[in-house]
XYZ file of N, CA, C and O in Angstrom:
352
model
N -107.562 23.175 -43.637
C -106.920 22.515 -42.522
C -106.828 21.026 -42.847
O -107.797 20.418 -43.282
N -105.644 20.449 -42.618
C -105.447 19.027 -42.883
C -105.881 18.176 -41.706
O -105.991 18.647 -40.571
N -106.118 16.935 -41.981
C -106.507 15.992 -40.940
C -105.465 14.885 -40.905
O -105.125 14.315 -41.938
N -104.974 14.598 -39.710
C -103.996 13.537 -39.506
C -104.440 12.690 -38.334
O -104.849 13.210 -37.301
N -104.342 11.414 -38.496
C -104.705 10.496 -37.418
C -103.458 10.194 -36.591
O -102.380 9.966 -37.138
N -103.622 10.197 -35.268
C -102.500 9.931 -34.372
C -102.928 8.888 -33.352
O -103.989 9.006 -32.730
N -102.106 7.877 -33.178
C -102.369 6.876 -32.138
C -101.552 7.244 -30.919
O -100.330 7.369 -30.991
N -102.236 7.408 -29.808
C -101.562 7.786 -28.574
C -101.488 6.595 -27.636
O -102.464 5.877 -27.462
N -100.340 6.440 -27.004
C -100.216 5.388 -25.997
C -100.955 5.838 -24.742
O -101.197 7.040 -24.542
N -101.295 4.886 -23.902
C -102.056 5.191 -22.684
C -101.313 6.174 -21.795
O -101.929 7.035 -21.150
N -99.981 6.072 -21.764
C -99.212 6.972 -20.898
C -99.196 8.409 -21.423
O -98.820 9.328 -20.703
N -99.637 8.629 -22.653
C -99.787 9.977 -23.200
C -101.248 10.397 -23.175
O -101.572 11.541 -22.843
N -102.134 9.483 -23.507
C -103.564 9.789 -23.613
C -104.148 10.272 -22.288
O -104.851 11.291 -22.250
N -103.874 9.576 -21.211
C -104.471 9.938 -19.915
C -104.042 11.336 -19.456
O -104.900 12.175 -19.136
N -102.735 11.639 -19.425
C -102.344 13.005 -19.026
C -102.850 14.073 -19.991
O -103.175 15.183 -19.563
N -102.934 13.736 -21.268
C -103.456 14.684 -22.253
C -104.916 14.999 -21.959
O -105.331 16.164 -21.988
N -105.670 13.987 -21.660
C -107.090 14.181 -21.326
C -107.227 15.051 -20.078
O -108.039 15.981 -20.047
N -106.423 14.768 -19.056
C -106.469 15.566 -17.821
C -106.104 17.020 -18.093
O -106.749 17.939 -17.581
N -105.061 17.231 -18.897
C -104.627 18.588 -19.220
C -105.703 19.334 -20.002
O -105.979 20.506 -19.735
N -106.329 18.651 -20.933
C -107.396 19.272 -21.723
C -108.541 19.737 -20.823
O -109.055 20.840 -20.990
N -108.896 18.906 -19.867
C -109.971 19.281 -18.941
C -109.542 20.439 -18.048
O -110.301 21.382 -17.834
N -108.318 20.361 -17.558
C -107.808 21.415 -16.667
C -107.776 22.768 -17.379
O -108.150 23.787 -16.810
N -107.328 22.768 -18.626
C -107.201 24.012 -19.391
C -108.480 24.415 -20.103
O -108.546 25.478 -20.720
N -109.467 23.530 -20.028
C -110.730 23.749 -20.736
C -110.474 23.975 -22.229
O -110.986 24.905 -22.846
N -109.632 23.121 -22.769
C -109.286 23.137 -24.186
C -109.467 21.734 -24.738
O -109.469 20.752 -23.999
N -109.560 21.630 -26.038
C -109.685 20.308 -26.636
C -108.307 19.647 -26.720
O -107.273 20.318 -26.716
N -108.319 18.320 -26.807
C -107.061 17.602 -27.007
C -106.441 18.036 -28.330
O -105.221 18.168 -28.433
N -107.284 18.268 -29.325
C -106.802 18.730 -30.617
C -106.000 20.026 -30.483
O -104.932 20.170 -31.073
N -106.518 20.967 -29.702
C -105.825 22.246 -29.498
C -104.459 22.015 -28.864
O -103.452 22.567 -29.312
N -104.417 21.198 -27.826
C -103.163 20.954 -27.111
C -102.155 20.253 -28.018
O -100.969 20.608 -28.047
N -102.605 19.286 -28.784
C -101.716 18.581 -29.706
C -101.169 19.543 -30.755
O -99.976 19.529 -31.061
N -102.032 20.400 -31.298
C -101.572 21.388 -32.283
C -100.532 22.328 -31.695
O -99.525 22.644 -32.341
N -100.754 22.791 -30.463
C -99.791 23.682 -29.805
C -98.457 22.971 -29.605
O -97.393 23.543 -29.838
N -98.520 21.717 -29.168
C -97.289 20.949 -28.937
C -96.518 20.763 -30.242
O -95.288 20.891 -30.276
N -97.216 20.484 -31.316
C -96.553 20.288 -32.606
C -95.948 21.601 -33.096
O -94.816 21.625 -33.599
N -96.666 22.713 -32.936
C -96.118 24.020 -33.332
C -94.817 24.305 -32.598
O -93.833 24.759 -33.193
N -94.814 24.066 -31.287
C -93.613 24.311 -30.491
C -92.469 23.396 -30.913
O -91.320 23.833 -31.009
N -92.779 22.131 -31.189
C -91.754 21.185 -31.616
C -91.146 21.618 -32.947
O -89.922 21.633 -33.116
N -91.994 21.987 -33.903
C -91.511 22.409 -35.221
C -90.653 23.674 -35.091
O -89.590 23.777 -35.726
N -91.079 24.624 -34.278
C -90.299 25.850 -34.073
C -88.941 25.527 -33.449
O -87.915 26.079 -33.862
N -88.930 24.633 -32.468
C -87.681 24.246 -31.807
C -86.739 23.561 -32.797
O -85.534 23.835 -32.813
N -87.289 22.681 -33.641
C -86.464 22.003 -34.634
C -85.873 23.010 -35.620
O -84.715 22.893 -36.021
N -86.662 23.998 -35.990
C -86.187 25.029 -36.910
C -85.030 25.808 -36.283
O -84.030 26.098 -36.957
N -85.151 26.128 -35.006
C -84.071 26.828 -34.302
C -82.813 25.964 -34.233
O -81.696 26.452 -34.417
N -82.988 24.676 -33.966
C -81.837 23.774 -33.911
C -81.162 23.665 -35.268
O -79.930 23.640 -35.348
N -81.947 23.622 -36.329
C -81.376 23.584 -37.676
C -80.573 24.851 -37.957
O -79.481 24.794 -38.536
N -81.109 25.994 -37.554
C -80.409 27.266 -37.752
C -79.103 27.285 -36.959
O -78.058 27.720 -37.468
N -79.152 26.804 -35.706
C -77.931 26.747 -34.890
C -76.893 25.836 -35.530
O -75.698 26.143 -35.518
N -77.343 24.700 -36.065
C -76.415 23.777 -36.717
C -75.776 24.457 -37.927
O -74.576 24.338 -38.148
N -76.560 25.199 -38.688
C -76.014 25.942 -39.822
C -74.982 26.960 -39.377
O -73.922 27.107 -39.996
N -75.269 27.660 -38.279
C -74.307 28.626 -37.722
C -73.025 27.926 -37.286
O -71.923 28.449 -37.468
N -73.176 26.737 -36.691
C -72.011 25.971 -36.247
C -71.146 25.574 -37.432
O -69.914 25.732 -37.399
N -71.770 25.077 -38.491
C -71.013 24.691 -39.685
C -70.295 25.890 -40.295
O -69.139 25.792 -40.720
N -70.972 27.021 -40.310
C -70.377 28.249 -40.836
C -69.173 28.665 -39.990
O -68.129 29.059 -40.522
N -69.313 28.565 -38.672
C -68.209 28.921 -37.777
C -67.024 27.983 -37.970
O -65.865 28.426 -37.968
N -67.299 26.695 -38.140
C -66.217 25.738 -38.362
C -65.471 26.029 -39.670
O -64.238 25.942 -39.726
N -66.208 26.386 -40.706
C -65.574 26.755 -41.975
C -64.708 28.003 -41.804
O -63.626 28.109 -42.368
N -65.213 28.942 -41.013
C -64.462 30.170 -40.754
C -63.145 29.855 -40.045
O -62.096 30.401 -40.391
N -63.203 28.942 -39.091
C -61.990 28.538 -38.370
C -61.017 27.844 -39.311
O -59.815 28.136 -39.315
N -61.537 26.946 -40.140
C -60.681 26.235 -41.103
C -59.952 27.197 -42.037
O -58.822 26.961 -42.432
N -60.631 28.288 -42.392
C -60.022 29.249 -43.317
C -59.132 30.259 -42.590
O -58.612 31.176 -43.209
N -58.961 30.091 -41.283
C -58.052 30.949 -40.523
C -58.653 32.228 -39.994
O -57.941 33.081 -39.469
N -59.954 32.382 -40.115
C -60.611 33.588 -39.599
C -60.931 33.382 -38.124
O -62.015 32.925 -37.757
N -59.967 33.708 -37.268
C -60.156 33.542 -35.832
C -59.769 34.831 -35.113
O -59.004 35.644 -35.630
N -60.305 34.992 -33.927
C -59.964 36.111 -33.061
C -59.443 35.507 -31.769
O -60.105 34.655 -31.170
N -58.283 35.950 -31.342
C -57.682 35.373 -30.143
C -58.332 35.934 -28.877
O -58.941 37.014 -28.896
N -58.153 35.202 -27.806
C -58.665 35.658 -26.513
C -58.025 36.993 -26.138
O -58.686 37.888 -25.611
N -56.745 37.124 -26.420
C -56.030 38.359 -26.081
C -56.644 39.563 -26.797
O -56.842 40.619 -26.202
N -56.979 39.387 -28.086
C -57.600 40.473 -28.849
C -58.943 40.875 -28.251
O -59.257 42.066 -28.136
N -59.720 39.885 -27.861
C -61.040 40.149 -27.266
C -60.870 40.856 -25.928
O -61.558 41.841 -25.631
N -59.940 40.370 -25.116
C -59.713 40.961 -23.793
C -59.279 42.413 -23.917
O -59.791 43.290 -23.203
N -58.344 42.697 -24.812
C -57.894 44.079 -25.008
C -59.046 44.975 -25.450
O -59.176 46.119 -25.001
N -59.895 44.451 -26.315
C -61.051 45.218 -26.779
C -62.017 45.489 -25.629
O -62.459 46.618 -25.417
N -62.331 44.449 -24.849
C -63.266 44.616 -23.733
C -62.717 45.582 -22.695
O -63.459 46.385 -22.123
N -61.434 45.493 -22.429
C -60.821 46.388 -21.437
C -60.817 47.841 -21.902
O -60.712 48.752 -21.081
N -60.968 48.069 -23.201
C -60.981 49.441 -23.719
C -62.367 50.073 -23.693
O -62.498 51.276 -23.951
N -63.384 49.278 -23.373
C -64.749 49.813 -23.366
C -64.857 51.005 -22.423
O -64.409 50.969 -21.287
N -65.454 52.060 -22.899
C -65.687 53.242 -22.084
C -64.483 54.162 -22.006
O -64.578 55.264 -21.483
N -63.357 53.709 -22.531
C -62.155 54.548 -22.512
C -62.217 55.571 -23.641
O -62.946 55.400 -24.616
N -61.437 56.620 -23.467
C -61.404 57.674 -24.472
C -60.971 57.128 -25.836
O -61.462 57.547 -26.869
N -60.045 56.176 -25.804
C -59.541 55.583 -27.052
C -60.029 54.132 -27.191
O -59.239 53.228 -27.406
N -61.354 53.951 -27.094
C -61.945 52.611 -27.193
C -61.589 51.975 -28.528
O -61.662 52.602 -29.573
N -61.181 50.698 -28.449
C -60.742 49.973 -29.644
C -61.951 49.453 -30.427
O -63.008 49.237 -29.877
N -61.730 49.254 -31.714
C -62.756 48.643 -32.575
C -62.831 47.151 -32.245
O -61.843 46.567 -31.811
N -63.991 46.546 -32.446
C -64.116 45.095 -32.176
C -63.085 44.315 -33.005
O -62.825 44.671 -34.154
N -62.525 43.262 -32.432
C -61.559 42.469 -33.177
C -62.187 41.854 -34.419
O -63.356 41.484 -34.422
N -61.434 41.769 -35.475
C -61.923 41.171 -36.706
C -62.742 42.114 -37.568
O -63.215 41.721 -38.625
N -62.935 43.337 -37.106
C -63.770 44.253 -37.911
C -62.928 45.055 -38.874
O -61.770 45.094 -38.862
């Protein structure tokens, strides 16, 4: 386990101390949980950004599905002659 020093401002330290007491957990535990959640959220945002870039490239290359195609497909759901998803 690594050790990192963190300087907390008073407006963070006081509520952190109160939360630690309320939860009967150490400040270290709460800080670790907060960092884990932040890192996970950043990872998700990075993945979304990658998906966005991929979608933009797809649009640039002309791979698009029109609203009309989607609507016709959705309206066919449950019908005897249900259509395949657009673009498939």
